[in-house]
Coordinates of C-alpha atoms and ligand atoms in Angstrom, one line a residue:
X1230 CA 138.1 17.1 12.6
X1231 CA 135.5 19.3 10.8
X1232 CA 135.9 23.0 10.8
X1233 CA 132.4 23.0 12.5
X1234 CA 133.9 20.3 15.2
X1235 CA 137.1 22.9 15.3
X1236 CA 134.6 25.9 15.3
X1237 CA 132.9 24.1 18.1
X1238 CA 136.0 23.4 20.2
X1239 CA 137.2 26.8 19.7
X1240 CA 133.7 27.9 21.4
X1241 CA 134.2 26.0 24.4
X1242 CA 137.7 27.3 24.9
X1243 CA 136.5 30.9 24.6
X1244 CA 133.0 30.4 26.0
X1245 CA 134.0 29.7 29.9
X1246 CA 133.5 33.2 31.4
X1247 CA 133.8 32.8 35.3
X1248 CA 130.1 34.3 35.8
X1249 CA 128.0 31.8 33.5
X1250 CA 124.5 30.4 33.5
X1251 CA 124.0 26.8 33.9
X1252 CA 121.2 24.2 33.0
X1253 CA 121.1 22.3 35.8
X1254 CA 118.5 19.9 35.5
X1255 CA 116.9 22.1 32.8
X1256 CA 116.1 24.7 35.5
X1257 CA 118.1 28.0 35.0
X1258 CA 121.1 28.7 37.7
X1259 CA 122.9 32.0 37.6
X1260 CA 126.5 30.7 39.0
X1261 CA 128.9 33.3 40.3
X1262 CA 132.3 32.2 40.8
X1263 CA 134.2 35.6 39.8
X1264 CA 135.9 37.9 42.3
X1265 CA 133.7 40.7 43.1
X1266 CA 135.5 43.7 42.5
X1267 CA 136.6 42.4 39.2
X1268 CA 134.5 44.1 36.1
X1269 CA 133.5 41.2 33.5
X1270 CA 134.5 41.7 29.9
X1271 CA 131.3 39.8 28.1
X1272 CA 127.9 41.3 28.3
X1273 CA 127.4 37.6 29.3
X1274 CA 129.7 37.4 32.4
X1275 CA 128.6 40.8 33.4
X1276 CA 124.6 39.5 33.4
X1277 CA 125.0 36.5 35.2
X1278 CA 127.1 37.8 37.8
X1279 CA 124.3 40.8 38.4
X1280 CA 122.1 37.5 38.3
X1281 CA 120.2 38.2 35.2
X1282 CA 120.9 36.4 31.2
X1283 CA 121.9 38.7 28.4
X1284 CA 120.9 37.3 25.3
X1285 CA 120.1 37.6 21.4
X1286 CA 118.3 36.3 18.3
X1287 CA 120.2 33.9 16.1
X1288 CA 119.7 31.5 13.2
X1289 CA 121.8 28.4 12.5
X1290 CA 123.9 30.2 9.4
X1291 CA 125.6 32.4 12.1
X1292 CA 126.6 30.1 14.7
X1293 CA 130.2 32.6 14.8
X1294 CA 132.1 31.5 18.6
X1295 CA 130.8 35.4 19.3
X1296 CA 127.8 34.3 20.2
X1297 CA 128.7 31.6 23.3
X1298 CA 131.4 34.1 23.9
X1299 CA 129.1 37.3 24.5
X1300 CA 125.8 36.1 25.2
X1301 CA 124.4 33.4 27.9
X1302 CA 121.0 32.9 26.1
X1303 CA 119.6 32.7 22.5
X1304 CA 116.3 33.2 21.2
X1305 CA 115.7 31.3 17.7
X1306 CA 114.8 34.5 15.7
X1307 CA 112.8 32.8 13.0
X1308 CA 113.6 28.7 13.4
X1309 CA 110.5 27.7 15.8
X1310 CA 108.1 30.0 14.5
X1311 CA 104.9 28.1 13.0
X1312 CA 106.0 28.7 9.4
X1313 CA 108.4 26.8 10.0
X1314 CA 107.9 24.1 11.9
X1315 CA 104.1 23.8 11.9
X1316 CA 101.8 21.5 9.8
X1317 CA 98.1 22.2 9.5
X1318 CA 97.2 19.9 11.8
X1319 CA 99.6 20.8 14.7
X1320 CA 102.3 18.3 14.0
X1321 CA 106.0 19.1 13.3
X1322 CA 108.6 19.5 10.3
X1323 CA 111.4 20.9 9.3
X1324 CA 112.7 20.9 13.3
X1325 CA 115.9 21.0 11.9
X1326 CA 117.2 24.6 12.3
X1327 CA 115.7 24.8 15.6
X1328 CA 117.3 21.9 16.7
X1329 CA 120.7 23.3 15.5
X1330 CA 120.1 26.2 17.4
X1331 CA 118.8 24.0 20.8
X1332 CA 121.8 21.9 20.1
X1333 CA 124.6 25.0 20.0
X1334 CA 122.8 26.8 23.3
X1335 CA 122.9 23.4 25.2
X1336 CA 126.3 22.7 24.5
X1337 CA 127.6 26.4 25.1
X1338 CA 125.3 26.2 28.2
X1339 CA 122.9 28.8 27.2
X1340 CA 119.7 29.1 28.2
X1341 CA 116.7 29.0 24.9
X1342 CA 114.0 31.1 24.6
X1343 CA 111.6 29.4 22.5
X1344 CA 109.9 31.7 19.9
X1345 CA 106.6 31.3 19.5
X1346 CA 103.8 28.6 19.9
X1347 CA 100.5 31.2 18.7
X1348 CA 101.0 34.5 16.7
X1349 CA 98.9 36.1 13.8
X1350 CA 101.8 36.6 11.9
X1351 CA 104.1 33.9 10.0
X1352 CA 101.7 31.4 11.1
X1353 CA 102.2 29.3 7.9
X1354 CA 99.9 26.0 7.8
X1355 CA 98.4 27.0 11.0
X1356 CA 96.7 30.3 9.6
X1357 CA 93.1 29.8 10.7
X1358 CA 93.3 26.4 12.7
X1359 CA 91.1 26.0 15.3
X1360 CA 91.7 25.9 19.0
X1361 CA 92.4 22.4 19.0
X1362 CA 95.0 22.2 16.4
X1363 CA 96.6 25.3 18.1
X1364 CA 96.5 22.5 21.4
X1365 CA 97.7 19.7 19.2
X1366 CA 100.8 22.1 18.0
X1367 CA 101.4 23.7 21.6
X1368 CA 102.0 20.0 22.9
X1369 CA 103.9 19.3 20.2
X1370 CA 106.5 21.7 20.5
X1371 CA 106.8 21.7 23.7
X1372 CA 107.5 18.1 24.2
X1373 CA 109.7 18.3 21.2
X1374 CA 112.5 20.1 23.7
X1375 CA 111.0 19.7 27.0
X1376 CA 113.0 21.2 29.5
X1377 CA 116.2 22.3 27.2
X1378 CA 113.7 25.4 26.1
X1379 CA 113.6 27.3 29.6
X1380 CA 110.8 29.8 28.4
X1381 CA 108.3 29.6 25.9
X1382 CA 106.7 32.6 23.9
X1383 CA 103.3 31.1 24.3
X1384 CA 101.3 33.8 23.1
X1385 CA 102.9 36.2 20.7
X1386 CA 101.8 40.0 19.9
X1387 CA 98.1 39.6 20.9
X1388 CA 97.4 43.4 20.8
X1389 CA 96.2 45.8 18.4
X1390 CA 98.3 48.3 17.6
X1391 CA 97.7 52.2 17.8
X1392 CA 97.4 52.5 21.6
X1393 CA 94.1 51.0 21.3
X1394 CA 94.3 48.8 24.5
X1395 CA 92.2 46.1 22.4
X1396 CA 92.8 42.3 21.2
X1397 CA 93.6 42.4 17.4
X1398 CA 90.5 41.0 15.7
X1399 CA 92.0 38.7 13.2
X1400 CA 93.2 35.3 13.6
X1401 CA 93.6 33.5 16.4
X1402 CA 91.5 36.3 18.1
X1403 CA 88.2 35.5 15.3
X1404 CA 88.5 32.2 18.2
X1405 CA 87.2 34.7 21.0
X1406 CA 84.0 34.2 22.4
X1407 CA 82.2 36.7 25.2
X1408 CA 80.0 34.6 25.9
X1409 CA 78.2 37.0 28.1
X1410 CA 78.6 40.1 26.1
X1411 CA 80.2 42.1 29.3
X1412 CA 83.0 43.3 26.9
X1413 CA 85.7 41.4 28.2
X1414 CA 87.1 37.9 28.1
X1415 CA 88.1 36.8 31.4
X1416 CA 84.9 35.0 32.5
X1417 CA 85.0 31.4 33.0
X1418 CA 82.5 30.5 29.9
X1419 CA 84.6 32.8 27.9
X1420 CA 86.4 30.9 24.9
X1421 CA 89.8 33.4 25.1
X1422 CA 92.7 32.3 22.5
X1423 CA 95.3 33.3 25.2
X1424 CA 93.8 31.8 28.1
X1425 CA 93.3 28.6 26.4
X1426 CA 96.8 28.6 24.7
X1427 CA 98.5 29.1 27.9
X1428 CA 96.0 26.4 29.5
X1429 CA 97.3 23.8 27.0
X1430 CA 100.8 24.9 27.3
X1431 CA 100.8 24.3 31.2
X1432 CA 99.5 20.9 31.1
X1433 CA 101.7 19.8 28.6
X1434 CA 104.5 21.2 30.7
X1435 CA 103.4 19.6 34.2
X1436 CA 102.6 16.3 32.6
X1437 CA 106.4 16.6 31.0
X1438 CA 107.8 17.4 34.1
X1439 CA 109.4 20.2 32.8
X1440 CA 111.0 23.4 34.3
X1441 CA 110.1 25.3 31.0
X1442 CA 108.1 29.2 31.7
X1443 CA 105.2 29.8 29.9
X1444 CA 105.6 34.0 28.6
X1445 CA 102.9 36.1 26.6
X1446 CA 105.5 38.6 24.4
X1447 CA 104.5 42.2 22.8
X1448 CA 106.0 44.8 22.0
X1449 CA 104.9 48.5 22.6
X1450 CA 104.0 48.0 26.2
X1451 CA 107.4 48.5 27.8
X1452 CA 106.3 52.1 29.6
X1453 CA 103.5 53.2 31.9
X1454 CA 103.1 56.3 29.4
X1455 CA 103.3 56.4 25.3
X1456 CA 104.8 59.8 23.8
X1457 CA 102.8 62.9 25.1
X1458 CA 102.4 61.3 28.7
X1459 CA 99.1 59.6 27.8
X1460 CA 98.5 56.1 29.6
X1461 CA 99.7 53.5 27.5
X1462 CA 96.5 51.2 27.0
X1463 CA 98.6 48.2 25.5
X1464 CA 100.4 47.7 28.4
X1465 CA 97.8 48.3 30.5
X1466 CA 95.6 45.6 28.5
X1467 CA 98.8 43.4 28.7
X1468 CA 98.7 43.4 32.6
X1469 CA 95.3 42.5 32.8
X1470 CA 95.6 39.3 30.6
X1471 CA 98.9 38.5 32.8
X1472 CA 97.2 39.6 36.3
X1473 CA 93.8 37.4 35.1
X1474 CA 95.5 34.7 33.7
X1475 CA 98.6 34.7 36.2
X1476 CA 98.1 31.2 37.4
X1477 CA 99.4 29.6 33.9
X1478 CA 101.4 32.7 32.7
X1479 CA 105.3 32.7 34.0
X1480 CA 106.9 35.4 32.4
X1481 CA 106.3 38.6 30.4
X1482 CA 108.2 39.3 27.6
X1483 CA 108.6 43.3 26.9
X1484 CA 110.1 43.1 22.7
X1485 CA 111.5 46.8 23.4
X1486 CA 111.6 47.8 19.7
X1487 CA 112.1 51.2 20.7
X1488 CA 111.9 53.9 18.0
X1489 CA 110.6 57.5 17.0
X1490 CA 107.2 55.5 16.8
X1491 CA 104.9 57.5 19.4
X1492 CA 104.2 54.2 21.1
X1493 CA 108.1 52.6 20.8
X1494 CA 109.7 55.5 22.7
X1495 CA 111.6 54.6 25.6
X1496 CA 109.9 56.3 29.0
X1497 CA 110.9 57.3 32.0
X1498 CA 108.1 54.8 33.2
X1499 CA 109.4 51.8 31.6
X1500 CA 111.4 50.6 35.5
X1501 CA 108.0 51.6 37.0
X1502 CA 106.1 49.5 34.3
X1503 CA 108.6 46.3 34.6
X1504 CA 107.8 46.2 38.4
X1505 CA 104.3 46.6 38.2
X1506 CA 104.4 43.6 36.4
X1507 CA 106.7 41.8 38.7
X1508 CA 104.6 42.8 41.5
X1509 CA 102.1 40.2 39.8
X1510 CA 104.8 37.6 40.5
X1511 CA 106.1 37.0 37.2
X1512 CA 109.9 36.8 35.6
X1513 CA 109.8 40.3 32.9
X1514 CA 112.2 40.5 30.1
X1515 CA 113.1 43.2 27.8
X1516 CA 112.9 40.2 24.8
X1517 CA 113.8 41.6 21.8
X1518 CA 115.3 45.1 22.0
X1519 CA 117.0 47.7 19.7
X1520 CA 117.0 50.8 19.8
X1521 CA 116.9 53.3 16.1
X1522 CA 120.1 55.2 16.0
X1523 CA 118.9 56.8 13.1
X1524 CA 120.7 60.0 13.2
X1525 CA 119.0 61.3 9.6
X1526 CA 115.6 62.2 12.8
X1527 CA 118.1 61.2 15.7
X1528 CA 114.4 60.6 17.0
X1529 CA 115.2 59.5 20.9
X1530 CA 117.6 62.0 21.4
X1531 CA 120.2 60.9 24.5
X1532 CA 122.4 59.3 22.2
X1533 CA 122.1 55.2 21.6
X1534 CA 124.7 54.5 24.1
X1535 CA 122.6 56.8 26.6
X1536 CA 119.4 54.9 25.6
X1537 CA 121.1 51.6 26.4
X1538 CA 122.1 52.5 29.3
X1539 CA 118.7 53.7 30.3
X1540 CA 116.7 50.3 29.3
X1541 CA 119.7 48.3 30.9
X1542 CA 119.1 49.9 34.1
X1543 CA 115.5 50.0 34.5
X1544 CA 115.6 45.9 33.7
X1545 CA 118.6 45.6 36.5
X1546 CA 116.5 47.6 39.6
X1547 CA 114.1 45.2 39.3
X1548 CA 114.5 42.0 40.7
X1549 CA 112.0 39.9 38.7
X1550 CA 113.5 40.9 35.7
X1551 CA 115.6 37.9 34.9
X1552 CA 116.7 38.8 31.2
X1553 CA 117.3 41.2 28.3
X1554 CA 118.1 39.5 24.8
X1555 CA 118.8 42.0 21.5
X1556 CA 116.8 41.2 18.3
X1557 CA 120.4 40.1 16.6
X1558 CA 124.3 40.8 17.0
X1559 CA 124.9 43.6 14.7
X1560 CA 123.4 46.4 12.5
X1561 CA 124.0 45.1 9.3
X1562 CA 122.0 41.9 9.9
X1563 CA 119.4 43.2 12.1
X1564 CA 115.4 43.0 10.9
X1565 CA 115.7 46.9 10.7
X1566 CA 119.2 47.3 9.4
X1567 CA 118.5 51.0 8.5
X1568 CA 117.9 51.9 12.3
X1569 CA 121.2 51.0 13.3
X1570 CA 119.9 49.2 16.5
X1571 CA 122.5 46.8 17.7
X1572 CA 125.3 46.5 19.7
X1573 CA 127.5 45.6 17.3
X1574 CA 128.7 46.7 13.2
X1575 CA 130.3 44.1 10.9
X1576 CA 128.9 40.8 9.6
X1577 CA 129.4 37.1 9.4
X1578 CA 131.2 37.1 12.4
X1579 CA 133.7 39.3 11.9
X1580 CA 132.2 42.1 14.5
X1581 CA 133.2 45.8 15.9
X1582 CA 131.6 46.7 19.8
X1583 CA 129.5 50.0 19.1
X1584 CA 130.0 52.4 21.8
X1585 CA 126.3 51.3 22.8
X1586 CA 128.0 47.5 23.7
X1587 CA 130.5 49.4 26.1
X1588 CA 127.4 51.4 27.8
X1589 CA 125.8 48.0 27.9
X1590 CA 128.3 46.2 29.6
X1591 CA 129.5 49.0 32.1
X1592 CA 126.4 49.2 32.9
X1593 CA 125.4 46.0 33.9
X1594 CA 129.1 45.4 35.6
X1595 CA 127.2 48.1 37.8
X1596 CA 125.0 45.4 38.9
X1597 CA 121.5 45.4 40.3
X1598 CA 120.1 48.5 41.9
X1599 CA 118.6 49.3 45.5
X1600 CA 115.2 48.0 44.6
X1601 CA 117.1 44.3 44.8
X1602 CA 116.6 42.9 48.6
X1603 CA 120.0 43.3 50.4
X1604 CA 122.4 40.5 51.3
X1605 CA 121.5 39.4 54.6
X1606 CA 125.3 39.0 55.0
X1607 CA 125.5 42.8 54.8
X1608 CA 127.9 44.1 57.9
X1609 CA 126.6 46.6 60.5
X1610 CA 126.8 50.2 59.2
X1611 CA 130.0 51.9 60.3
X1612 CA 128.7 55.4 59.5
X1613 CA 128.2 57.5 62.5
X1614 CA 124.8 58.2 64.5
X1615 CA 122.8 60.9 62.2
X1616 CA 121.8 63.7 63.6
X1617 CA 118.4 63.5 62.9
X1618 CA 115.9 63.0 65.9
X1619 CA 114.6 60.2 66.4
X1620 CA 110.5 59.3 65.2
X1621 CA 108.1 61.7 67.7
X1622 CA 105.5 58.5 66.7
X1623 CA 103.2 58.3 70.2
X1624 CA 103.8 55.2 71.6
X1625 CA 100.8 53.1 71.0
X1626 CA 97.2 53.3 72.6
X1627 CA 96.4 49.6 72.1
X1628 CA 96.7 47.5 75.7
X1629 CA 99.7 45.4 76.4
X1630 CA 100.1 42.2 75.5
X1631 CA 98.2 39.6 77.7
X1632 CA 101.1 37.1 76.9
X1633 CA 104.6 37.3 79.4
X1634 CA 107.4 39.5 78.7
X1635 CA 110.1 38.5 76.5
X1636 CA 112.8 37.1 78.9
X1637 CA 115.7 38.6 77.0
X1638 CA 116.6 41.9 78.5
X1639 CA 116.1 45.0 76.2
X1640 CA 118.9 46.4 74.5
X1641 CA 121.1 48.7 76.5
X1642 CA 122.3 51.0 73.2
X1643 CA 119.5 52.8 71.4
X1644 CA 118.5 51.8 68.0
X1645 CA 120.3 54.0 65.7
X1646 CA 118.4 56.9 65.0
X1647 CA 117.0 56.8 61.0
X1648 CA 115.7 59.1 58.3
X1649 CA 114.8 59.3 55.3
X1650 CA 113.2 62.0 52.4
X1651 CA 111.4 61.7 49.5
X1652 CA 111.0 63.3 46.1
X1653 CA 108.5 62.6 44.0
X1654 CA 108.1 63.6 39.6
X1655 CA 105.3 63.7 37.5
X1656 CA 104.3 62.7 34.2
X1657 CA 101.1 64.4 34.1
X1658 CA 98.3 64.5 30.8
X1659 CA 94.7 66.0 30.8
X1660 CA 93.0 64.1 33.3
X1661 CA 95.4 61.4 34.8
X1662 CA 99.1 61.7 36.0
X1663 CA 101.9 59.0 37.2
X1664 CA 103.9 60.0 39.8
X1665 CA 107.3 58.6 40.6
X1666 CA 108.5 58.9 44.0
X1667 CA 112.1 58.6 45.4
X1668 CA 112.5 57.3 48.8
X1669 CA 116.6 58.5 49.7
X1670 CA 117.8 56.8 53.0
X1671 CA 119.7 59.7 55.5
X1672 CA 123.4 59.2 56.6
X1673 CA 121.7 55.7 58.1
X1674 CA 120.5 52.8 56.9
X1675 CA 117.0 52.2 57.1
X1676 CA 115.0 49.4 57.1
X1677 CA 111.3 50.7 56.6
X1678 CA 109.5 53.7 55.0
X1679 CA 106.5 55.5 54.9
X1680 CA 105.4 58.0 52.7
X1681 CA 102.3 60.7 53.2
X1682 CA 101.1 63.4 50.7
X1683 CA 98.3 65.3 50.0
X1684 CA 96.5 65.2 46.6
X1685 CA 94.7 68.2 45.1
X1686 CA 90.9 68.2 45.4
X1687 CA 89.6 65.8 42.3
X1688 CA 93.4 63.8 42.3
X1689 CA 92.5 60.3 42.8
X1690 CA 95.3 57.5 43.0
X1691 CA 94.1 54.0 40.6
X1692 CA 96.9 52.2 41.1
X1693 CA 100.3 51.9 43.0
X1694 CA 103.6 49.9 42.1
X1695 CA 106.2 48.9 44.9
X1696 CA 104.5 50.2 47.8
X1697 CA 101.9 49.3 50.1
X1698 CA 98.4 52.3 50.3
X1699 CA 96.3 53.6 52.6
X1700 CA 93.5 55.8 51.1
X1701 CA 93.0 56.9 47.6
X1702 CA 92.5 61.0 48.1
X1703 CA 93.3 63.7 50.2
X1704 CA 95.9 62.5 52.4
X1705 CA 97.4 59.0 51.1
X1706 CA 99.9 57.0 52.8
X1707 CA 102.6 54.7 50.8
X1708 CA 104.9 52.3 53.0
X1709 CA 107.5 49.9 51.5
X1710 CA 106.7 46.5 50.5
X1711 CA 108.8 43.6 51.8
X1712 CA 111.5 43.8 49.3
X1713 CA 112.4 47.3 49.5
X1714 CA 112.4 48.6 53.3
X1715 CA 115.4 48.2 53.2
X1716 CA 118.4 51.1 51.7
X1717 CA 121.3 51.7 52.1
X1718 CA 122.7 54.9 53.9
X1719 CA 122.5 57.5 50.8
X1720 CA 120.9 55.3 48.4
X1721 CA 117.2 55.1 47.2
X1722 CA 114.4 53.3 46.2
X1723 CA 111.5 54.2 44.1
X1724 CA 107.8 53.8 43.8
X1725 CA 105.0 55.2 41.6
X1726 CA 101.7 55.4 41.2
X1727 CA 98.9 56.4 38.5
X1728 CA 95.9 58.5 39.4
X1729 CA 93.4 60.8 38.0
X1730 CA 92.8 64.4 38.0
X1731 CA 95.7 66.7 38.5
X1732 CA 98.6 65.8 41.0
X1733 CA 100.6 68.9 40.4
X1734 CA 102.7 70.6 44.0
X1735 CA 102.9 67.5 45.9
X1736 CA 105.2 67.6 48.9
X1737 CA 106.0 64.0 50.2
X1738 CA 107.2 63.4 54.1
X1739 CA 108.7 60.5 54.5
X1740 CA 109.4 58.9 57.9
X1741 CA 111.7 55.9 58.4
X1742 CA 112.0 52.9 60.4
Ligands
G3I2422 O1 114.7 33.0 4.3 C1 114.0 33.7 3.3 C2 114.9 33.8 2.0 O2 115.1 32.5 1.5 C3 114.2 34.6 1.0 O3 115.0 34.8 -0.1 C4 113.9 36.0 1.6 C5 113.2 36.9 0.6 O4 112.3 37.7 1.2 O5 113.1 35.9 2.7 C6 113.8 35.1 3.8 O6 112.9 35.1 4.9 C7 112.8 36.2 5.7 C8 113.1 35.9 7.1 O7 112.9 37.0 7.9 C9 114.6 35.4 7.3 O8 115.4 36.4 7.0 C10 111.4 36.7 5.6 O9 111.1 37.2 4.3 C11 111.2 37.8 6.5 O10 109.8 38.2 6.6 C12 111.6 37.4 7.9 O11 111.5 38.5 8.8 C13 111.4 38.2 10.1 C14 110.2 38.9 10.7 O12 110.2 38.6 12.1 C15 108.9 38.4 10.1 O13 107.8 39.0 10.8 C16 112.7 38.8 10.8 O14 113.8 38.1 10.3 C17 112.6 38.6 12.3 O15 113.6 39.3 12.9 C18 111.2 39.2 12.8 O16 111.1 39.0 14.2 C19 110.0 39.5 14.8 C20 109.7 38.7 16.0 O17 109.5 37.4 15.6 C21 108.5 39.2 16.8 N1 108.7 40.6 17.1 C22 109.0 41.5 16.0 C23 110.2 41.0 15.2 C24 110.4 41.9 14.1 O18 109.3 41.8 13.2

């Protein structure tokens, strides 16, 4: 047997944690099978038990059984990029790194990220091809694994950077056409790189059969707000391509490079900014973080294990987002080796957990948040009635119902009475604001919520995440969308929305169902 068979074997021994994810029929399964009081000792268990991959960037040189042992998926960090795989005209070579990697994932039962179809940077013989050979390559690729990839980086890092909120204007983007001159590139006679990239990359998929998710990746667009409390404009340009183009676009991929760069810092937006993008229907992932723990600035302050902790949690109360992968295993052989941002020190396999890998894992043994739809196994509440009165809503105006009366007698206990209150924080800047609001359930559960506040004179609200609106200004009404009604006695769910003006002295009331 060869050391790399023995290596191999060794893996498969080591690599069966009782929470794992499964290929089943290509399409991704999260599998529980562990008892649920029991905390999982692999950042991989612990994921796929709170129903979510945690996975990183390899290359086939460190294949080390730590890999399969601590993470469910694996992104090839530089084996499938066009440099090198691509030949000018869109066919295939030198597959065979990427295939390595495919290979180990499959038979370790991870789940592949592929990394990535169309980027302006290490585009190698595809540097200035034309739409067609970008389509030629697309297909290409994406046959070449079919299903055994389960998302795709379509589109890679198409914004400028600099908080500009605009396309970069070199290659692929040169391909652009408005062909109306409105300013944008969303209309149908439009020739848009990304639209047409993802176009391609759907009909390849469907006429394959395949379960594989088409992502658009970037980094800096992982909070609502940049440093300062300004709007961030890349995100904001990134949720218009995925909102406009959401018919062929599956997932998002946030990189979350974070770092004392003013647009890299982690925000306390970044939740609110995963689930406005999750509102569109898409899977989000936190693709390729770490985070500088370089303590010459110690530039993002909590601590790395803190900031960890942070980024874990705002991916894990959000439902839709389905995976966090780390650029690499540990510091020394990270991209940015001199910001320390990894989970791990050591090298060629021979590895130490930083205390950031134990914030990591306790955090995600934590599980999803209250923003994740309850069981509907969940048992009656066994807390006592709360004292708060029931709603003084008047019973309704409207006339009764011209259809016969339900023939099952009403209930003879009264519907336990509910409450609820709400808090709300601001990240305000000259001339716009976001406002997060916490909805806290009483000594009851409750299964429905509505907010109402005031705004100042001039406050206007733009946009709303995880909540249903009436009304823009003055008085403005937020109720819970159908995921999040329902909390738990003492727990809470959150919402937020971005507005103009000044939103300073709001006092939310909050009513509950
Ligand atoms: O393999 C060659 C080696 O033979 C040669 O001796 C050496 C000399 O420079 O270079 C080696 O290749 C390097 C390669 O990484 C493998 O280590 C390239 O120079 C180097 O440019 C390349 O850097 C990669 C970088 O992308 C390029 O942009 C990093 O490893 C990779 O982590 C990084 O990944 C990107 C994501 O794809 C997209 N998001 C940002 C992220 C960081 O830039």
């Amino acid at each position: 047997m060869s050391s790399s068979q023995r290596q191999r074997r060794r893996v498969r021994r080591l690599a069966l944690p009782a929470a794992m994810l499964l290929l089943v029929g290509g399409a991704v399964t999260i599998q529980s099978t562990a008892p649920a009081a029991a905390a999982e000792t692999t950042l991989r268990a612990a994921a796929a038990k709170a129903g979510l991959f945690f996975g990183t960037a390899s290359s086939p040189n460190r294949l080390y059984p730590i890999l399969a042992q601590e993470f469910g998926q694996l992104t090839p960090e530089n084996d499938m990029k066009p440099d090198r795989i691509a030949t000018s005209s869109g066919g295939l070579q030198n597959t065979s790194g990427a295939d390595q990697l495919v290979n180990h994932a499959q038979s370790n039962n991870m789940v592949v990220r592929g990394h990535t179809l169309v980027w302006h940077s290490q585009a190698g013989a595809l540097q200035g091809a034309s739409q067609s050979t970008l389509n030629t390559f697309i297909g290409n690729a994406i046959n070449r694994w079919g299903s055994k990839i389960a998302y795709w980086d379509v589109v890679n890092e198409s914004l400028e950077d600099n908080n500009t909120g605009r396309r970069r204007n070199q290659w692929p983007h040169t391909m652009n056409r408005d062909a109306n001159g409105d300013g944008d590139y969303f209309d149908a006679g439009d020739t848009d790189v990304i639209r047409d990239s993802f176009i391609r990359a759907k009909q390849v998929v469907q006429a394959g059969g395949y379960s594989t998710k088409l992502c658009i990746n970037d980094y800096d667009v992982e909070g609502l707000t940049v440093k300062g409390g300004g709007p961030n404009r890349k995100a904001n340009a990134l949720y218009d391509i995925v909102r406009t183009y959401r018919q062929y676009i599956d997932c998002v991929g946030f990189q979350s490079h974070f770092n004392d760069n003013p647009n890299s810092i982690i925000s306390d937006d970044l939740q609110a900014n995963i689930q406005r993008f999750a509102d569109l229907g898409v899977e989000v992932h936190l693709s390729e973080v770490d985070i500088d723990d370089d303590l010459s600035n110690n530039d993002i302050g909590a601590g790395q294990a803190e900031n960890y902790r942070k980024v874990v949690r705002a991916c894990l109360n959000v439902a839709k987002c389905t995976g966090i992968t780390v650029w690499g295993i540990s510091d020394s052989e990270s991209w940015r080796s001199s910001e320390r941002g990894l989970l791990f020190t050591g090298g060629n396999g021979n590895y130490q957990k930083k205390s950031a890998y134990y914030a990591v894992l306790d955090e995600l043994n934590k599980g999803r948040g209250t923003t994740t739809p309850p069981p509907t196994t969940t048992p009656p509440p066994t807390t006592p009635p709360p004292t708060t009165p029931p709603p003084t809503t008047p019973p309704p105006t409207t006339p009764p119902p011209t259809t016969p009366p339900p023939t099952t007698p009403p209930p003879t206990t009264p519907p336990p009475a509910t409450g609820c209150t709400a808090t709300v924080s601001l990240n305000s800047w000259t001339g716009g604001f976001v406002a997060t609001v916490r909805v806290t359930a009483g000594s009851s559960p409750i299964s429905g919520w509505n907010v109402q506040l005031t705004l100042p004179s001039g406050a206007a609200v733009t946009s709303v995440w995880n909540a249903n609106r009436t009304g823009t200004s003055g008085s403005v009404q937020f109720s819970n969308v159908n995921y999040n009604g329902s909390v738990n006695a003492g727990q809470y769910t959150e919402f937020g929305f971005q507005g103009t003006g000044a939103a300073s002295g709001l006092t939310p009331v909050c009513t509950a169902s």
